[in-house]
Amino acid sequence: MEQSELRQWERQCVQEEVPPCTAACPLHVDARTFCSLMAQRRWDKAWQILAKTMPLPGVLARFCDGPCKGTCVRKDAGGAIEMEFLERFCAENAKPVAPPRPLPSRGKTVAVLGGGMTGLCATWELVRRGFDVTLYCSSLGGSLLDYSGDILPEGVLEREIESLRTMGATIEAGVDILLVQLDLLLDEKDAVFVDSDAVSTDLFPIGMLDEMTLGTQRAGLFASRSGEVSFILQAATGRRAANSIERYTQGVSMVTGRELEGPYETRLFTSLEKIESVSPVLDKAYSELTAQDEAKRCLQCECMECVKGCEYLRHFKYYPKVYVRQIYNNDSIVMGTRQANTMINSCMLCGQCEIICPEDFSMADVCLEARRGMVAQGKMPPSAHEFALRDMAFANGAQSALARHAPGADISEYVFFPGCQLTASDPEGVLAAYDDLCRRLGSVGLMLHCCGIPAEWSGQQALMEESMEVLREKWQALGGPKIIVACPTCLKTLREGLPDAAIVSHWAILRALGLPAGAKVQDISLAINDPCAARNDVLLREDVRSLLDSLHIDVKEPEYSGEKTPCCGYGGLLSTANPALGEAVARARGEAVEEDYVTYCVMCRDMLAKIGKRAVHLYDLLYPGNDDPGVRPAPGYSVRRENRVYLKERLLRELWCEDGANAKQPYEDIGVEFTEQARSAMEDRRILKSDVQKVLLQANTSGCHLVNDKTGHKLASFRPVVVTYWVEYEDRGTEFIVHNTWCHRMHIKGAQQ
Amino acid sequence: MSVIKVPEADVAGWYCATCDEEMVLQSVELEYLDSLFNVELPACPKCRFVLIPEGLALGKMHQVEQLLEDK
Ligand SMILES: [Zn+2]
């Protein structure tokens, strides 16, 4: 990733943008943090937040008229936060804080003429930044002196003026401004600021005033426009003048990058969904209790929309802006640990965040690109995707793959492409579906093959292209028939990979043909689980809903459904790269609804079944068997392979009347039984029955094994390619009972095979 | 890789059936992703059959594998 791309991505995530209140405040007070502290009754801490940003905080906090309220997100859910009353309460009840410590002296001198709010604030801002400031005025406070008592209690203004002196300002009050000679001052000082509300500009003709810089036609002379009545806006003008004088004395541009000085619009998005309307606490003389209640109404604005919908984004504790930085850093590491590998390989690449994000941020794009980069650099952890890629190779191998015209036909108008996971999970369903298609459409060819998506997800572009090329050749050899696809992921992948093919979903065909004979029509309620591959395919989602309607099923839509549907935990090879998180994702999806799920992606069904959620595949309703499909367990890794082999053999035998049996590998003759413990270890550790058989064959042939003198169990190991498998077993003569099995990738040099 | 140690209990009871020998700790070379380590592991003194117990394979050894994969 280039740094410019990083910046682009970072800009697209709005989570770190300032909240609307801070953006709208002329002084950019951090009202969100202030409210959070007030809600915890931490008045002193809350006061520190105000004092950090406000000049003369004791005065200003009492005169704020809440310019943030117009943009407060809470205004549409009961009413804006009563910020001005909270500030006043805080000013009256919090422990005063010492004035800010000024920066080291810059050796620059400034004169401020006029002691109204604007002049006082300009002085505050300038001394704070290390300017040597002298304030000349006839009287301190200007129109502030019109207020007293409840509004501005005695001593408050005096204390802040004392703070100005503490910070190092020289205050020349009681000066007859008439006697001040501007020309002399401009010669003597580096800059001069005139508070036009406190000094009659008749005496100081300042001429044209620049709106942004407050500069005049005389170099070094700055002034405010007279007539501003809001004290907050006067304070903001004082700050703007200080900013200008700082730029002027530094000799930098007076105009660039000043867009965010005054009120501006923020890009932060905050959803009001699920936010209950709560009215403001209207008792304006707040007590501790009412102040706390009012502050609690603050929404603590933030976006986090994508994180709310995605278990993966939540799991890694931050949000895309932080993630993309971590991924960029990961990419740049030459020596040392690449800490973001697991995060990169855990994204389901499902596209949900892109749909939800107000700015269309796509973690899938970022993570897929990062994976491709890792593969190109040889930095992809080998264990992350190897198992899935081995499975893909198996699905495309001679034992499982097939591409033929219908029995007896030498031409195909259609070819049925069920997808390698549907054949692995539900071979009977695939048989029934193919039979149904042949009966109703005439000669339909059959292709058993993987669409190649594991290669794509693992960042192996070359392998993906190679796999698609094989598919293309097989499809062309059949005469380029229309492809009927059952799996939504295959559908999406084939449409991208074979753009010249006519591709139609099995569900669209069934919608057109009507329900198959034997379909299970029943008045029940099921929650629909759209697979992530259907996110951008509204027609597919409609076809499925129409079929469910024909089946009389009352469909419940989960909160995240349709284009916002989450992934089941399989997508992007999450369940291979990070099985624990894959399971957590499936669990969250399972818990999202009360009803049983119906879905049209078999991986969704199996991921849900694995965590114990009742879920049926649409085939279970269209081509029902005898068992309760809601509890059909997800087949384990070995069974999935066996199902593919079984399906091909059975098809060849029954439909094409050929001996479909493949030449058996020697290890397949090893008779083996598994204890419950061994079976669960195999699923957790992704060890196949064939891996175990290979170990046992090797032990038999070489005679090399250990024996345990307490249990009598034997222990053998074998490394077929890159993983060493260990099997603890009992030798019962005709068969082996496997008690346990484990594996590692590290190679033992110079020892057993 | 000196961190790779095999607890006594994991080795207890296992002996080499081929040579009828108890396992004894021997210096063994392990290799993963171009990294080589010398570690003491239980092995048959005659045929050098090395035992990697379950706890080691899934624990420390797995951690080191993951660490090397992220380098
Ligand atoms: Zn031996």
PDB file of N, CA, C and O in Angstrom, chain A residues 412-456:
ATOM      1  N   SER A 412     -25.567 -30.063 -24.770  1.00  0.00           N
ATOM      2  CA  SER A 412     -26.238 -29.550 -23.565  1.00  0.00           C
ATOM      3  C   SER A 412     -26.704 -28.126 -23.808  1.00  0.00           C
ATOM      4  O   SER A 412     -25.901 -27.267 -24.196  1.00  0.00           O
ATOM      5  N   GLU A 413     -27.996 -27.898 -23.548  1.00  0.00           N
ATOM      6  CA  GLU A 413     -28.461 -26.517 -23.586  1.00  0.00           C
ATOM      7  C   GLU A 413     -28.095 -25.842 -22.265  1.00  0.00           C
ATOM      8  O   GLU A 413     -27.768 -24.674 -22.210  1.00  0.00           O
ATOM      9  N   TYR A 414     -28.183 -26.626 -21.198  1.00  0.00           N
ATOM     10  CA  TYR A 414     -27.832 -26.160 -19.861  1.00  0.00           C
ATOM     11  C   TYR A 414     -26.779 -27.082 -19.267  1.00  0.00           C
ATOM     12  O   TYR A 414     -26.678 -28.247 -19.662  1.00  0.00           O
ATOM     13  N   VAL A 415     -26.051 -26.546 -18.297  1.00  0.00           N
ATOM     14  CA  VAL A 415     -25.234 -27.417 -17.459  1.00  0.00           C
ATOM     15  C   VAL A 415     -25.470 -26.997 -16.013  1.00  0.00           C
ATOM     16  O   VAL A 415     -25.558 -25.804 -15.695  1.00  0.00           O
ATOM     17  N   PHE A 416     -25.649 -27.987 -15.147  1.00  0.00           N
ATOM     18  CA  PHE A 416     -25.917 -27.725 -13.728  1.00  0.00           C
ATOM     19  C   PHE A 416     -24.589 -27.673 -12.980  1.00  0.00           C
ATOM     20  O   PHE A 416     -23.752 -28.566 -13.099  1.00  0.00           O
ATOM     21  N   PHE A 417     -24.405 -26.599 -12.203  1.00  0.00           N
ATOM     22  CA  PHE A 417     -23.169 -26.392 -11.444  1.00  0.00           C
ATOM     23  C   PHE A 417     -23.547 -26.214  -9.973  1.00  0.00           C
ATOM     24  O   PHE A 417     -23.812 -25.091  -9.525  1.00  0.00           O
ATOM     25  N   PRO A 418     -23.624 -27.302  -9.209  1.00  0.00           N
ATOM     26  CA  PRO A 418     -24.098 -27.166  -7.820  1.00  0.00           C
ATOM     27  C   PRO A 418     -23.082 -26.504  -6.887  1.00  0.00           C
ATOM     28  O   PRO A 418     -23.467 -25.905  -5.885  1.00  0.00           O
ATOM     29  N   GLY A 419     -21.788 -26.599  -7.213  1.00  0.00           N
ATOM     30  CA  GLY A 419     -20.755 -26.046  -6.315  1.00  0.00           C
ATOM     31  C   GLY A 419     -20.201 -27.123  -5.407  1.00  0.00           C
ATOM     32  O   GLY A 419     -20.914 -28.031  -4.989  1.00  0.00           O
ATOM     33  N   CYS A 420     -18.913 -27.025  -5.091  1.00  0.00           N
ATOM     34  CA  CYS A 420     -18.239 -28.137  -4.409  1.00  0.00           C
ATOM     35  C   CYS A 420     -18.635 -28.278  -2.948  1.00  0.00           C
ATOM     36  O   CYS A 420     -18.446 -29.335  -2.350  1.00  0.00           O
ATOM     37  N   GLN A 421     -19.181 -27.224  -2.339  1.00  0.00           N
ATOM     38  CA  GLN A 421     -19.567 -27.359  -0.932  1.00  0.00           C
ATOM     39  C   GLN A 421     -20.952 -27.980  -0.784  1.00  0.00           C
ATOM     40  O   GLN A 421     -21.212 -28.704   0.166  1.00  0.00           O
ATOM     41  N   LEU A 422     -21.820 -27.702  -1.732  1.00  0.00           N
ATOM     42  CA  LEU A 422     -23.141 -28.332  -1.695  1.00  0.00           C
ATOM     43  C   LEU A 422     -22.995 -29.841  -1.909  1.00  0.00           C
ATOM     44  O   LEU A 422     -23.639 -30.647  -1.233  1.00  0.00           O
ATOM     45  N   THR A 423     -22.124 -30.239  -2.838  1.00  0.00           N
ATOM     46  CA  THR A 423     -21.901 -31.672  -3.057  1.00  0.00           C
ATOM     47  C   THR A 423     -21.252 -32.301  -1.829  1.00  0.00           C
ATOM     48  O   THR A 423     -21.499 -33.446  -1.514  1.00  0.00           O
ATOM     49  N   ALA A 424     -20.421 -31.512  -1.111  1.00  0.00           N
ATOM     50  CA  ALA A 424     -19.737 -32.038   0.071  1.00  0.00           C
ATOM     51  C   ALA A 424     -20.692 -32.192   1.244  1.00  0.00           C
ATOM     52  O   ALA A 424     -20.545 -33.089   2.058  1.00  0.00           O
ATOM     53  N   SER A 425     -21.678 -31.296   1.314  1.00  0.00           N
ATOM     54  CA  SER A 425     -22.560 -31.310   2.476  1.00  0.00           C
ATOM     55  C   SER A 425     -23.833 -32.115   2.230  1.00  0.00           C
ATOM     56  O   SER A 425     -24.336 -32.777   3.129  1.00  0.00           O
ATOM     57  N   ASP A 426     -24.367 -32.038   1.025  1.00  0.00           N
ATOM     58  CA  ASP A 426     -25.681 -32.629   0.776  1.00  0.00           C
ATOM     59  C   ASP A 426     -25.718 -33.316  -0.592  1.00  0.00           C
ATOM     60  O   ASP A 426     -26.416 -32.862  -1.502  1.00  0.00           O
ATOM     61  N   PRO A 427     -24.982 -34.426  -0.741  1.00  0.00           N
ATOM     62  CA  PRO A 427     -24.949 -35.091  -2.056  1.00  0.00           C
ATOM     63  C   PRO A 427     -26.327 -35.571  -2.508  1.00  0.00           C
ATOM     64  O   PRO A 427     -26.638 -35.512  -3.696  1.00  0.00           O
ATOM     65  N   GLU A 428     -27.181 -35.962  -1.551  1.00  0.00           N
ATOM     66  CA  GLU A 428     -28.515 -36.449  -1.912  1.00  0.00           C
ATOM     67  C   GLU A 428     -29.340 -35.300  -2.503  1.00  0.00           C
ATOM     68  O   GLU A 428     -30.072 -35.487  -3.480  1.00  0.00           O
ATOM     69  N   GLY A 429     -29.211 -34.134  -1.916  1.00  0.00           N
ATOM     70  CA  GLY A 429     -29.911 -32.955  -2.415  1.00  0.00           C
ATOM     71  C   GLY A 429     -29.477 -32.633  -3.836  1.00  0.00           C
ATOM     72  O   GLY A 429     -30.300 -32.299  -4.699  1.00  0.00           O
ATOM     73  N   VAL A 430     -28.175 -32.748  -4.092  1.00  0.00           N
ATOM     74  CA  VAL A 430     -27.658 -32.463  -5.429  1.00  0.00           C
ATOM     75  C   VAL A 430     -28.199 -33.483  -6.439  1.00  0.00           C
ATOM     76  O   VAL A 430     -28.614 -33.115  -7.550  1.00  0.00           O
ATOM     77  N   LEU A 431     -28.229 -34.754  -6.032  1.00  0.00           N
ATOM     78  CA  LEU A 431     -28.777 -35.799  -6.917  1.00  0.00           C
ATOM     79  C   LEU A 431     -30.221 -35.483  -7.280  1.00  0.00           C
ATOM     80  O   LEU A 431     -30.622 -35.549  -8.451  1.00  0.00           O
ATOM     81  N   ALA A 432     -31.016 -35.130  -6.253  1.00  0.00           N
ATOM     82  CA  ALA A 432     -32.433 -34.852  -6.478  1.00  0.00           C
ATOM     83  C   ALA A 432     -32.607 -33.629  -7.375  1.00  0.00           C
ATOM     84  O   ALA A 432     -33.472 -33.606  -8.261  1.00  0.00           O
ATOM     85  N   ALA A 433     -31.788 -32.617  -7.136  1.00  0.00           N
ATOM     86  CA  ALA A 433     -31.897 -31.384  -7.920  1.00  0.00           C
ATOM     87  C   ALA A 433     -31.545 -31.652  -9.382  1.00  0.00           C
ATOM     88  O   ALA A 433     -32.223 -31.172 -10.305  1.00  0.00           O
ATOM     89  N   TYR A 434     -30.494 -32.437  -9.598  1.00  0.00           N
ATOM     90  CA  TYR A 434     -30.083 -32.730 -10.968  1.00  0.00           C
ATOM     91  C   TYR A 434     -31.163 -33.556 -11.681  1.00  0.00           C
ATOM     92  O   TYR A 434     -31.509 -33.298 -12.837  1.00  0.00           O
ATOM     93  N   ASP A 435     -31.702 -34.499 -10.960  1.00  0.00           N
ATOM     94  CA  ASP A 435     -32.771 -35.324 -11.515  1.00  0.00           C
ATOM     95  C   ASP A 435     -33.965 -34.452 -11.919  1.00  0.00           C
ATOM     96  O   ASP A 435     -34.517 -34.572 -13.014  1.00  0.00           O
ATOM     97  N   ASP A 436     -34.338 -33.546 -11.032  1.00  0.00           N
ATOM     98  CA  ASP A 436     -35.457 -32.636 -11.275  1.00  0.00           C
ATOM     99  C   ASP A 436     -35.191 -31.756 -12.508  1.00  0.00           C
ATOM    100  O   ASP A 436     -36.066 -31.586 -13.375  1.00  0.00           O
ATOM    101  N   LEU A 437     -33.984 -31.222 -12.614  1.00  0.00           N
ATOM    102  CA  LEU A 437     -33.649 -30.359 -13.753  1.00  0.00           C
ATOM    103  C   LEU A 437     -33.706 -31.144 -15.066  1.00  0.00           C
ATOM    104  O   LEU A 437     -34.224 -30.657 -16.074  1.00  0.00           O
ATOM    105  N   CYS A 438     -33.171 -32.366 -15.041  1.00  0.00           N
ATOM    106  CA  CYS A 438     -33.182 -33.189 -16.259  1.00  0.00           C
ATOM    107  C   CYS A 438     -34.608 -33.495 -16.697  1.00  0.00           C
ATOM    108  O   CYS A 438     -34.945 -33.425 -17.870  1.00  0.00           O
ATOM    109  N   ARG A 439     -35.464 -33.829 -15.718  1.00  0.00           N
ATOM    110  CA  ARG A 439     -36.850 -34.141 -16.053  1.00  0.00           C
ATOM    111  C   ARG A 439     -37.566 -32.958 -16.690  1.00  0.00           C
ATOM    112  O   ARG A 439     -38.346 -33.109 -17.616  1.00  0.00           O
ATOM    113  N   ARG A 440     -37.312 -31.751 -16.142  1.00  0.00           N
ATOM    114  CA  ARG A 440     -38.126 -30.621 -16.567  1.00  0.00           C
ATOM    115  C   ARG A 440     -37.490 -29.765 -17.659  1.00  0.00           C
ATOM    116  O   ARG A 440     -38.168 -28.995 -18.305  1.00  0.00           O
ATOM    117  N   LEU A 441     -36.175 -29.887 -17.830  1.00  0.00           N
ATOM    118  CA  LEU A 441     -35.524 -29.050 -18.839  1.00  0.00           C
ATOM    119  C   LEU A 441     -34.958 -29.849 -20.010  1.00  0.00           C
ATOM    120  O   LEU A 441     -34.390 -29.266 -20.930  1.00  0.00           O
ATOM    121  N   GLY A 442     -35.080 -31.161 -19.946  1.00  0.00           N
ATOM    122  CA  GLY A 442     -34.453 -31.951 -21.007  1.00  0.00           C
ATOM    123  C   GLY A 442     -33.011 -32.227 -20.648  1.00  0.00           C
ATOM    124  O   GLY A 442     -32.693 -32.411 -19.486  1.00  0.00           O
ATOM    125  N   SER A 443     -32.156 -32.250 -21.663  1.00  0.00           N
ATOM    126  CA  SER A 443     -30.778 -32.650 -21.380  1.00  0.00           C
ATOM    127  C   SER A 443     -30.007 -31.512 -20.730  1.00  0.00           C
ATOM    128  O   SER A 443     -29.773 -30.470 -21.328  1.00  0.00           O
ATOM    129  N   VAL A 444     -29.662 -31.764 -19.501  1.00  0.00           N
ATOM    130  CA  VAL A 444     -28.869 -30.809 -18.732  1.00  0.00           C
ATOM    131  C   VAL A 444     -27.554 -31.493 -18.378  1.00  0.00           C
ATOM    132  O   VAL A 444     -27.562 -32.565 -17.777  1.00  0.00           O
ATOM    133  N   GLY A 445     -26.467 -30.884 -18.775  1.00  0.00           N
ATOM    134  CA  GLY A 445     -25.161 -31.441 -18.427  1.00  0.00           C
ATOM    135  C   GLY A 445     -24.873 -31.218 -16.951  1.00  0.00           C
ATOM    136  O   GLY A 445     -25.648 -30.577 -16.234  1.00  0.00           O
ATOM    137  N   LEU A 446     -23.750 -31.747 -16.482  1.00  0.00           N
ATOM    138  CA  LEU A 446     -23.402 -31.616 -15.063  1.00  0.00           C
ATOM    139  C   LEU A 446     -21.924 -31.278 -14.921  1.00  0.00           C
ATOM    140  O   LEU A 446     -21.070 -31.882 -15.576  1.00  0.00           O
ATOM    141  N   MET A 447     -21.653 -30.309 -14.079  1.00  0.00           N
ATOM    142  CA  MET A 447     -20.266 -29.970 -13.750  1.00  0.00           C
ATOM    143  C   MET A 447     -20.076 -29.983 -12.252  1.00  0.00           C
ATOM    144  O   MET A 447     -20.717 -29.220 -11.536  1.00  0.00           O
ATOM    145  N   LEU A 448     -19.215 -30.888 -11.803  1.00  0.00           N
ATOM    146  CA  LEU A 448     -18.831 -30.889 -10.399  1.00  0.00           C
ATOM    147  C   LEU A 448     -17.423 -30.307 -10.329  1.00  0.00           C
ATOM    148  O   LEU A 448     -16.478 -30.899 -10.845  1.00  0.00           O
ATOM    149  N   HIS A 449     -17.308 -29.144  -9.716  1.00  0.00           N
ATOM    150  CA  HIS A 449     -16.039 -28.438  -9.716  1.00  0.00           C
ATOM    151  C   HIS A 449     -16.116 -27.329  -8.684  1.00  0.00           C
ATOM    152  O   HIS A 449     -17.210 -26.910  -8.308  1.00  0.00           O
ATOM    153  N   CYS A 450     -14.955 -26.890  -8.239  1.00  0.00           N
ATOM    154  CA  CYS A 450     -14.897 -25.726  -7.345  1.00  0.00           C
ATOM    155  C   CYS A 450     -14.840 -24.474  -8.214  1.00  0.00           C
ATOM    156  O   CYS A 450     -14.204 -24.473  -9.267  1.00  0.00           O
ATOM    157  N   CYS A 451     -15.503 -23.408  -7.768  1.00  0.00           N
ATOM    158  CA  CYS A 451     -15.492 -22.162  -8.556  1.00  0.00           C
ATOM    159  C   CYS A 451     -14.164 -21.423  -8.429  1.00  0.00           C
ATOM    160  O   CYS A 451     -13.907 -20.474  -9.165  1.00  0.00           O
ATOM    161  N   GLY A 452     -13.353 -21.808  -7.468  1.00  0.00           N
ATOM    162  CA  GLY A 452     -12.034 -21.192  -7.323  1.00  0.00           C
ATOM    163  C   GLY A 452     -11.952 -20.114  -6.254  1.00  0.00           C
ATOM    164  O   GLY A 452     -10.892 -19.530  -6.030  1.00  0.00           O
ATOM    165  N   ILE A 453     -13.094 -19.878  -5.555  1.00  0.00           N
ATOM    166  CA  ILE A 453     -13.100 -18.757  -4.611  1.00  0.00           C
ATOM    167  C   ILE A 453     -12.073 -18.896  -3.479  1.00  0.00           C
ATOM    168  O   ILE A 453     -11.528 -17.889  -3.022  1.00  0.00           O
ATOM    169  N   PRO A 454     -11.740 -20.133  -3.016  1.00  0.00           N
ATOM    170  CA  PRO A 454     -10.705 -20.199  -1.964  1.00  0.00           C
ATOM    171  C   PRO A 454      -9.379 -19.592  -2.424  1.00  0.00           C
ATOM    172  O   PRO A 454      -8.678 -18.949  -1.625  1.00  0.00           O
ATOM    173  N   ALA A 455      -9.050 -19.774  -3.697  1.00  0.00           N
ATOM    174  CA  ALA A 455      -7.802 -19.199  -4.221  1.00  0.00           C
ATOM    175  C   ALA A 455      -7.883 -17.677  -4.189  1.00  0.00           C
ATOM    176  O   ALA A 455      -6.963 -16.989  -3.749  1.00  0.00           O
ATOM    177  N   GLU A 456      -9.030 -17.149  -4.619  1.00  0.00           N
ATOM    178  CA  GLU A 456      -9.235 -15.696  -4.607  1.00  0.00           C
ATOM    179  C   GLU A 456      -9.126 -15.149  -3.185  1.00  0.00           C
ATOM    180  O   GLU A 456      -8.411 -14.190  -2.922  1.00  0.00           O
TER     181      GLU A 456
END
